[in-house]
Amino acid sequence: MVRIDLHAHSAVSDGTDAPAALVRAAARAGLDVLALTDHDTTDGWSEAQAAGAEVGVRVVPGIEISTRADGHSVHLLAYYPDPTAEELCDELRRVLDGRRQRVPAMVARLRAAGIAIDVDAVLRHAANPEVVGRPHVADALVAAGAAQDRSEAFRRWLAPGRPGHLERYAADLTTMIGVVSRAGGVAVLAHPWGRTQAPYLTAERIAALAAAGLAGIEVDHEDHDPAARRALRGIAVQLDLVVTGSSDHHGTGKTGHALGCNMTDPEEFARLMDRAATARLGSGRELPEEWSWTR
Ligand code: AMP
Ligand code: ZN
Ligand code: FE
Ligand code: FE
C-alpha cells in the first residue's frame, strides 16, 4: 500500500524541520509520498524535492494559502501550481506582506498586556522571516515565560478574541481557486470543518466552490471527528470531489499531528493527479519534465 500524506509544514513557514529534514523524517515514517505545503510560499520546494530524490520519497509541491470568505478564514491547499505564475506570485506577495506588517502591531498589543517581547524576539523564532506567523509569536511568548508551549500561547494570547490576536490580509477564497487553476494547479479545501472553519463551509457553499473549480476536500484530518469525516466524505462523493487525508505535521510545533497520522487513498491521489495534469494543460503551461506524475 502506497503511503501518502498531502499536508506538512517545514521551517520555511511554521514547522520546525528544514525541508530536507522533513522529507527524511517522512522516509523514516514509511511515507512514499509527502506534500510540502508551507503557508503562502513555495520557498521550500526545491530543497524538499532534492531530498526526496535522495531518500526515495516523492515530494508533491504544494502551498497552504491563507484565504478569506465572507470574513471567515479558510486555508486552501494548492498542489502543483506553476510557482512562477504571475497572478499567483502577486497574491502570495500580498499575503506575506500582511504577515510581516502584522508582527509589530501584535507585539504592541502584547506589550500593552504586560509582556516584555519585541519584534526581534519574534523574528528570531522564524527560520524564514518572510513567512512569520502566530506560531513564531507563540515561541517568543514561551521564551518570555508567558506560556508553557505553543498551544498555551495560542489559548491565552493568540486565539481570536485574545489580547495578541490580529487579523491580516488574506486572498478571497473563490478568486484564489481560480488563480490556482490558471497557474496550472489544483485546489483542495484544508480541514474545512477544523477549529475556525466549521460553521461557515456548509455543503451548499462547498458546492459553489466546486463549481468555481475546487478539486477536493481534506476529509481525514485531526481536527475532524468521525462524524465530521463521514459527513464531509458524503459531500465529496456527491460533488465528485477528491477526498484527501493528511497529518498537517508541524514538527515539534504542534502535538498530535505525526507524519502519516492520516493518509490519502492511492486511488484518490491518482484522481487528484489527473486533475492536476488537466489543469496544467488547460492553463497553457508546460508539464515540467521532472514531475513523475506526467506521462
Ligand atoms: P497565522 O497563519 O500566523 O495566523 O497562524 C496560524 C497557524 O497557527 C496555523 O498554522 C496553525 O497550525 C497554528 N495554530 C493555530 N492554533 C494553534 C494552536 N492552538 N497550537 C499550535 N498552533 C496553532
Ligand atoms: Zn501552520
Ligand atoms: Fe491550516
Ligand atoms: Fe497546515
Short mmCIF file of C-alpha atoms and ligand atoms in Angstrom, two decimals:
data_model
loop_
_atom_site.label_atom_id
_atom_site.label_comp_id
_atom_site.label_asym_id
_atom_site.label_seq_id
_atom_site.Cartn_x
_atom_site.Cartn_y
_atom_site.Cartn_z
CA MET A 1 0.00 0.00 0.00
CA VAL A 2 1.42 3.33 -1.05
CA ARG A 3 1.52 5.69 1.93
CA ILE A 4 0.55 9.26 1.04
CA ASP A 5 0.47 12.35 3.29
CA LEU A 6 -0.62 15.53 1.49
CA HIS A 7 -0.13 18.32 4.05
CA ALA A 8 3.01 19.13 6.03
CA HIS A 9 4.92 22.24 7.08
CA SER A 10 8.66 22.91 7.25
CA ALA A 11 10.59 25.68 9.00
CA VAL A 12 10.17 27.68 5.78
CA SER A 13 6.82 28.55 7.36
CA ASP A 14 5.83 27.44 10.86
CA GLY A 15 7.03 23.83 11.03
CA THR A 16 10.20 23.10 12.95
CA ASP A 17 12.21 20.94 10.48
CA ALA A 18 14.09 22.28 7.46
CA PRO A 19 12.51 20.96 4.23
CA ALA A 20 15.20 18.28 3.71
CA ALA A 21 14.94 17.12 7.33
CA LEU A 22 11.16 16.95 7.00
CA VAL A 23 11.44 14.73 3.93
CA ARG A 24 13.95 12.47 5.68
CA ALA A 25 11.53 12.21 8.61
CA ALA A 26 8.80 11.26 6.13
CA ALA A 27 11.02 8.45 4.80
CA ARG A 28 11.59 7.22 8.36
CA ALA A 29 7.83 7.34 8.94
CA GLY A 30 7.43 4.98 5.98
CA LEU A 31 5.79 7.51 3.66
CA ASP A 32 6.10 7.12 -0.12
CA VAL A 33 4.56 10.49 -0.97
CA LEU A 34 4.71 13.73 1.01
CA ALA A 35 3.29 17.10 0.00
CA LEU A 36 5.22 20.09 1.32
CA THR A 37 2.53 22.69 1.96
CA ASP A 38 4.14 25.61 3.73
CA HIS A 39 1.93 28.62 4.38
CA ASP A 40 1.81 31.08 1.49
CA THR A 41 5.19 30.21 -0.03
CA THR A 42 6.94 27.85 -2.45
CA ASP A 43 10.38 28.59 -0.97
CA GLY A 44 10.96 25.07 0.37
CA TRP A 45 10.08 23.13 -2.78
CA SER A 46 13.49 22.65 -4.38
CA GLU A 47 15.24 21.62 -1.15
CA ALA A 48 12.45 19.16 -0.38
CA GLN A 49 12.43 17.68 -3.87
CA ALA A 50 16.19 17.21 -3.86
CA ALA A 51 15.96 15.41 -0.52
CA GLY A 52 13.05 13.33 -1.82
CA ALA A 53 15.13 12.14 -4.75
CA GLU A 54 17.84 11.04 -2.31
CA VAL A 55 15.67 9.11 0.11
CA GLY A 56 13.03 7.82 -2.30
CA VAL A 57 10.09 9.95 -1.20
CA ARG A 58 8.02 11.57 -3.93
CA VAL A 59 7.61 15.19 -2.90
CA VAL A 60 4.42 16.88 -4.11
CA PRO A 61 4.91 20.65 -4.30
CA GLY A 62 2.12 22.45 -2.50
CA ILE A 63 1.13 25.63 -0.68
CA GLU A 64 -1.38 26.20 2.11
CA ILE A 65 -2.81 29.55 1.10
CA SER A 66 -4.43 31.92 3.61
CA THR A 67 -7.79 32.95 2.17
CA ARG A 68 -10.96 34.55 3.44
CA ALA A 69 -14.61 34.14 2.52
CA ASP A 70 -17.31 36.41 3.95
CA GLY A 71 -14.91 37.35 6.74
CA HIS A 72 -14.08 33.72 7.62
CA SER A 73 -10.52 32.45 7.46
CA VAL A 74 -10.20 29.44 5.13
CA HIS A 75 -7.00 27.53 4.39
CA LEU A 76 -6.72 26.40 0.78
CA LEU A 77 -4.22 23.75 -0.29
CA ALA A 78 -2.80 24.19 -3.79
CA TYR A 79 -0.87 21.35 -5.45
CA TYR A 80 1.41 21.69 -8.46
CA PRO A 81 0.72 25.30 -9.40
CA ASP A 82 3.42 26.87 -11.56
CA PRO A 83 5.44 28.75 -8.90
CA THR A 84 6.32 31.43 -11.44
CA ALA A 85 2.69 32.23 -12.39
CA GLU A 86 2.50 36.00 -12.05
CA GLU A 87 -1.03 36.24 -10.69
CA LEU A 88 -0.27 33.63 -8.01
CA CYS A 89 3.02 35.28 -7.03
CA ASP A 90 1.29 38.67 -6.73
CA GLU A 91 -1.36 37.27 -4.38
CA LEU A 92 1.18 35.39 -2.25
CA ARG A 93 3.27 38.55 -2.04
CA ARG A 94 0.29 40.47 -0.65
CA VAL A 95 -0.34 37.74 1.95
CA LEU A 96 3.31 37.68 3.00
CA ASP A 97 3.39 41.49 3.27
CA GLY A 98 0.34 41.23 5.54
CA ARG A 99 2.12 38.64 7.71
CA ARG A 100 5.16 40.86 8.20
CA GLN A 101 3.18 44.01 8.81
CA ARG A 102 1.09 42.32 11.47
CA VAL A 103 4.02 41.49 13.76
CA PRO A 104 4.80 44.96 15.19
CA ALA A 105 1.11 45.53 15.87
CA MET A 106 0.75 42.18 17.66
CA VAL A 107 3.88 42.87 19.68
CA ALA A 108 2.49 46.28 20.69
CA ARG A 109 -0.73 44.68 21.90
CA LEU A 110 1.12 42.04 23.89
CA ARG A 111 3.39 44.67 25.42
CA ALA A 112 0.30 46.64 26.41
CA ALA A 113 -0.86 43.45 28.12
CA GLY A 114 2.37 43.49 30.14
CA ILE A 115 4.58 41.02 28.23
CA ALA A 116 8.16 42.07 27.56
CA ILE A 117 8.68 40.91 23.98
CA ASP A 118 9.79 42.75 20.88
CA VAL A 119 9.75 42.21 17.13
CA ASP A 120 13.30 40.84 17.06
CA ALA A 121 12.37 38.21 19.65
CA VAL A 122 9.58 37.03 17.34
CA LEU A 123 11.72 37.04 14.20
CA ARG A 124 14.42 35.02 15.98
CA HIS A 125 11.97 32.09 16.00
CA ALA A 126 11.15 32.34 12.30
CA ALA A 127 13.76 30.47 10.27
CA ASN A 128 12.33 32.31 7.26
CA PRO A 129 11.34 35.85 8.33
CA GLU A 130 9.39 36.14 5.04
CA VAL A 131 6.72 33.82 6.43
CA VAL A 132 6.32 34.94 10.01
CA GLY A 133 3.14 33.89 11.81
CA ARG A 134 1.40 33.49 15.12
CA PRO A 135 3.32 30.29 15.92
CA HIS A 136 6.54 32.35 15.98
CA VAL A 137 4.91 34.90 18.25
CA ALA A 138 3.89 31.91 20.38
CA ASP A 139 7.52 30.76 20.54
CA ALA A 140 8.55 34.23 21.69
CA LEU A 141 5.83 34.16 24.35
CA VAL A 142 7.13 30.80 25.59
CA ALA A 143 10.69 32.18 25.69
CA ALA A 144 9.40 35.18 27.66
CA GLY A 145 7.77 32.84 30.18
CA ALA A 146 4.23 33.91 29.26
CA ALA A 147 3.21 30.35 28.25
CA GLN A 148 4.47 26.77 28.62
CA ASP A 149 4.18 25.85 24.93
CA ARG A 150 2.68 26.98 21.63
CA SER A 151 -0.74 25.57 22.50
CA GLU A 152 -0.98 27.51 25.72
CA ALA A 153 0.33 30.63 24.00
CA PHE A 154 -2.50 30.35 21.46
CA ARG A 155 -5.11 29.71 24.13
CA ARG A 156 -4.04 32.59 26.35
CA TRP A 157 -2.78 35.18 23.91
CA LEU A 158 -3.18 34.48 20.21
CA ALA A 159 -6.53 32.84 19.54
CA PRO A 160 -9.34 35.03 18.17
CA GLY A 161 -10.61 37.25 20.97
CA ARG A 162 -7.35 37.04 22.95
CA PRO A 163 -5.17 40.14 23.51
CA GLY A 164 -2.49 39.31 20.92
CA HIS A 165 -4.80 38.31 18.08
CA LEU A 166 -4.92 40.41 14.93
CA GLU A 167 -6.39 39.74 11.50
CA ARG A 168 -4.17 40.08 8.47
CA TYR A 169 -4.65 40.24 4.72
CA ALA A 170 -5.88 37.04 3.08
CA ALA A 171 -6.85 36.41 -0.53
CA ASP A 172 -10.50 35.90 -1.47
CA LEU A 173 -11.27 32.15 -1.43
CA THR A 174 -13.18 31.83 -4.71
CA THR A 175 -10.77 34.15 -6.50
CA MET A 176 -7.86 32.07 -5.24
CA ILE A 177 -9.36 28.82 -6.55
CA GLY A 178 -9.34 30.48 -9.99
CA VAL A 179 -5.81 31.80 -9.52
CA VAL A 180 -4.56 28.31 -8.64
CA SER A 181 -6.31 26.76 -11.68
CA ARG A 182 -4.93 29.40 -14.02
CA ALA A 183 -1.48 28.67 -12.56
CA GLY A 184 -1.98 25.05 -13.63
CA GLY A 185 -2.58 23.66 -10.14
CA VAL A 186 -5.40 22.04 -8.19
CA ALA A 187 -7.08 23.44 -5.08
CA VAL A 188 -8.22 21.38 -2.08
CA LEU A 189 -10.01 22.75 0.99
CA ALA A 190 -7.77 22.23 4.05
CA HIS A 191 -9.53 20.97 7.22
CA PRO A 192 -12.84 22.64 6.19
CA TRP A 193 -14.51 21.82 9.50
CA GLY A 194 -11.45 22.45 11.63
CA ARG A 195 -11.24 24.78 14.58
CA THR A 196 -12.26 28.07 12.98
CA GLN A 197 -13.92 26.97 9.76
CA ALA A 198 -16.68 24.62 10.95
CA PRO A 199 -19.78 26.78 10.92
CA TYR A 200 -19.07 28.51 7.64
CA LEU A 201 -18.29 25.90 4.97
CA THR A 202 -21.70 24.26 4.55
CA ALA A 203 -22.44 21.67 1.85
CA GLU A 204 -24.07 24.42 -0.18
CA ARG A 205 -21.02 26.70 -0.01
CA ILE A 206 -18.72 23.79 -0.85
CA ALA A 207 -20.91 23.08 -3.91
CA ALA A 208 -20.41 26.68 -5.06
CA LEU A 209 -16.64 26.28 -4.61
CA ALA A 210 -16.73 23.04 -6.62
CA ALA A 211 -18.47 24.95 -9.41
CA ALA A 212 -15.63 27.52 -9.20
CA GLY A 213 -13.06 24.76 -9.78
CA LEU A 214 -12.32 23.26 -6.35
CA ALA A 215 -10.83 19.78 -6.84
CA GLY A 216 -11.01 18.19 -3.40
CA ILE A 217 -11.66 18.22 0.33
CA GLU A 218 -9.22 17.28 3.09
CA VAL A 219 -11.55 14.92 4.94
CA ASP A 220 -9.17 12.92 7.12
CA HIS A 221 -7.56 15.50 9.40
CA GLU A 222 -7.07 15.52 13.17
CA ASP A 223 -9.45 18.46 13.55
CA HIS A 224 -12.32 16.30 12.21
CA ASP A 225 -14.07 13.76 14.43
CA PRO A 226 -15.55 10.58 12.92
CA ALA A 227 -18.96 12.19 12.36
CA ALA A 228 -17.42 15.17 10.57
CA ARG A 229 -15.36 12.84 8.39
CA ARG A 230 -18.44 10.82 7.43
CA ALA A 231 -20.41 13.95 6.55
CA LEU A 232 -17.56 15.52 4.58
CA ARG A 233 -16.96 12.27 2.70
CA GLY A 234 -20.63 12.28 1.73
CA ILE A 235 -20.37 15.84 0.44
CA ALA A 236 -17.26 14.95 -1.55
CA VAL A 237 -18.93 11.95 -3.18
CA GLN A 238 -21.99 13.99 -4.05
CA LEU A 239 -19.93 16.75 -5.66
CA ASP A 240 -17.39 14.40 -7.26
CA LEU A 241 -14.56 15.98 -5.23
CA VAL A 242 -11.34 14.15 -4.40
CA VAL A 243 -11.06 13.02 -0.75
CA THR A 244 -7.66 13.60 0.83
CA GLY A 245 -6.16 12.76 4.21
CA SER A 246 -3.10 14.24 5.83
CA SER A 247 -1.20 14.95 9.00
CA ASP A 248 -0.78 18.75 8.84
CA HIS A 249 2.53 17.99 10.52
CA HIS A 250 4.38 20.97 12.07
CA GLY A 251 7.40 19.14 13.52
CA THR A 252 7.56 19.65 17.28
CA GLY A 253 5.44 22.81 16.91
CA LYS A 254 2.11 21.04 17.19
CA THR A 255 1.40 17.79 19.00
CA GLY A 256 -0.91 15.07 17.70
CA HIS A 257 0.00 15.63 14.06
CA ALA A 258 2.67 12.98 13.45
CA LEU A 259 3.64 12.39 9.82
CA GLY A 260 1.27 9.85 8.28
CA CYS A 261 -1.30 10.03 11.13
CA ASN A 262 -3.88 10.49 8.36
CA MET A 263 -3.25 9.45 4.78
CA THR A 264 -4.74 9.76 1.31
CA ASP A 265 -6.11 6.74 -0.53
CA PRO A 266 -3.88 5.99 -3.56
CA GLU A 267 -6.91 5.98 -5.88
CA GLU A 268 -7.95 9.40 -4.66
CA PHE A 269 -4.38 10.61 -5.11
CA ALA A 270 -4.44 9.33 -8.70
CA ARG A 271 -7.66 11.26 -9.34
CA LEU A 272 -6.09 14.40 -7.88
CA MET A 273 -3.03 13.99 -10.12
CA ASP A 274 -5.28 13.54 -13.17
CA ARG A 275 -7.00 16.79 -12.33
CA ALA A 276 -3.62 18.45 -11.81
CA ALA A 277 -2.45 17.30 -15.25
CA THR A 278 -5.69 18.56 -16.81
CA ALA A 279 -5.34 21.91 -15.04
CA ARG A 280 -1.74 22.22 -16.11
CA LEU A 281 -2.53 21.51 -19.76
CA GLY A 282 -5.62 23.74 -19.60
CA SER A 283 -3.51 26.62 -18.29
CA GLY A 284 -1.39 26.50 -21.43
CA ARG A 285 1.71 25.86 -19.33
CA GLU A 286 4.35 23.21 -19.88
CA LEU A 287 4.28 19.95 -17.96
CA PRO A 288 7.69 20.12 -16.24
CA GLU A 289 9.71 17.06 -17.16
CA GLU A 290 10.97 16.24 -13.68
CA TRP A 291 7.46 15.70 -12.32
CA SER A 292 6.98 12.00 -12.06
CA TRP A 293 3.20 12.12 -12.48
CA THR A 294 3.49 13.40 -16.03
CA ARG A 295 3.19 10.77 -18.68
P1 AMP B 1 -1.19 32.56 11.33
O1 AMP B 1 -1.38 32.00 9.96
O2 AMP B 1 0.12 33.22 11.51
O3 AMP B 1 -2.33 33.39 11.82
O4 AMP B 1 -1.14 31.29 12.30
C1 AMP B 1 -1.90 30.15 12.03
C2 AMP B 1 -1.07 28.94 12.34
O5 AMP B 1 -1.10 28.74 13.73
C3 AMP B 1 -1.57 27.67 11.70
O6 AMP B 1 -0.52 27.05 11.03
C4 AMP B 1 -1.95 26.76 12.82
O7 AMP B 1 -1.48 25.46 12.58
C5 AMP B 1 -1.24 27.35 14.01
N1 AMP B 1 -2.07 27.19 15.19
C6 AMP B 1 -3.33 27.61 15.35
N2 AMP B 1 -3.77 27.28 16.58
C7 AMP B 1 -2.76 26.64 17.20
C8 AMP B 1 -2.60 26.04 18.49
N3 AMP B 1 -3.59 26.04 19.38
N4 AMP B 1 -1.40 25.47 18.77
C9 AMP B 1 -0.40 25.46 17.89
N5 AMP B 1 -0.50 26.00 16.65
C10 AMP B 1 -1.66 26.58 16.32
ZN ZN B 2 0.89 26.14 10.24
FE FE B 3 -4.32 25.11 8.13
FE FE B 4 -1.40 23.39 7.80
#
